[in-house]
Coordinates of C-alpha atoms in Angstrom, one line a residue:
M1 CA 27.4 -13.9 7.9
A2 CA 24.1 -12.3 8.4
T3 CA 21.6 -12.4 5.5
E4 CA 17.9 -10.6 4.8
L5 CA 14.8 -13.0 3.8
M6 CA 12.0 -11.3 2.3
K7 CA 8.8 -12.4 4.6
K8 CA 5.9 -10.8 3.5
K9 CA 4.8 -7.6 1.6
V10 CA 1.5 -5.5 1.8
L11 CA 0.2 -3.2 -0.8
A12 CA -1.1 -0.2 0.7
L13 CA -3.2 2.8 -0.8
N14 CA -4.0 5.8 0.8
V15 CA -7.3 7.4 -0.8
E16 CA -8.6 11.2 -0.3
E17 CA -12.1 10.6 0.7
G18 CA -13.0 14.5 1.3
M19 CA -12.2 17.1 3.7
D20 CA -12.8 17.3 7.5
E21 CA -15.1 20.6 9.4
N22 CA -11.0 22.5 9.4
G23 CA -10.5 21.7 5.6
E24 CA -7.8 18.8 6.0
P25 CA -8.1 16.2 3.9
I26 CA -9.4 12.7 5.2
I27 CA -7.2 10.2 3.8
K28 CA -8.6 6.5 4.4
R29 CA -5.8 3.4 3.9
Y30 CA -6.4 0.3 2.3
S31 CA -4.4 -2.5 3.1
Y32 CA -3.9 -6.0 0.8
T33 CA -2.1 -9.0 2.5
N34 CA -0.6 -12.1 0.9
V35 CA 1.1 -10.2 -1.9
L36 CA 3.7 -12.6 -3.2
P37 CA 7.3 -11.4 -1.9
S38 CA 8.8 -12.0 -5.5
A39 CA 6.3 -9.4 -6.9
A40 CA 7.8 -6.5 -8.9
A41 CA 7.2 -2.9 -7.7
Q42 CA 6.0 -2.2 -11.7
G43 CA 3.2 -4.7 -11.1
L44 CA 2.1 -3.8 -7.8
H45 CA 2.0 -0.4 -9.2
D46 CA -0.7 -1.6 -11.9
A47 CA -2.3 -3.6 -9.4
G48 CA -2.7 -0.5 -6.8
Q49 CA -4.0 1.7 -9.8
A50 CA -6.6 -0.9 -10.9
L51 CA -7.8 -1.3 -7.4
A52 CA -7.9 2.6 -6.3
S53 CA -10.4 2.7 -9.8
L54 CA -12.9 0.8 -7.3
Y55 CA -12.8 3.9 -4.6
A56 CA -14.8 6.9 -5.0
G57 CA -11.8 9.1 -3.5
T58 CA -8.8 10.1 -5.2
L59 CA -5.6 8.0 -4.8
T60 CA -2.9 10.2 -3.0
T61 CA 0.1 7.3 -3.0
I62 CA 0.8 3.7 -3.2
E63 CA 2.7 1.9 -0.8
I64 CA 4.7 -1.4 -0.5
V65 CA 5.3 -2.2 3.1
S66 CA 7.9 -4.9 3.4
T67 CA 9.0 -7.2 6.1
T68 CA 12.5 -8.9 6.3
A69 CA 13.9 -11.2 8.5
V70 CA 17.6 -11.4 9.7
Q71 CA 19.3 -14.7 9.5
G72 CA 22.4 -15.2 10.7

């Protein structure tokens, strides 16, 4: 039977940093690697909020990107 094994997580922050010449928002993505695979969603959310306060732009989304291996 195949099983899933969490390999890594990446915390990604999407920050709006102004508007382009067409009036569209400029979204920059900041990624933080080496996140513990066992890290809880609430802890990552809190960390994302704290990190976002260091940027001049407005936080739009916090994402967790997970890499999972299937073993069988």
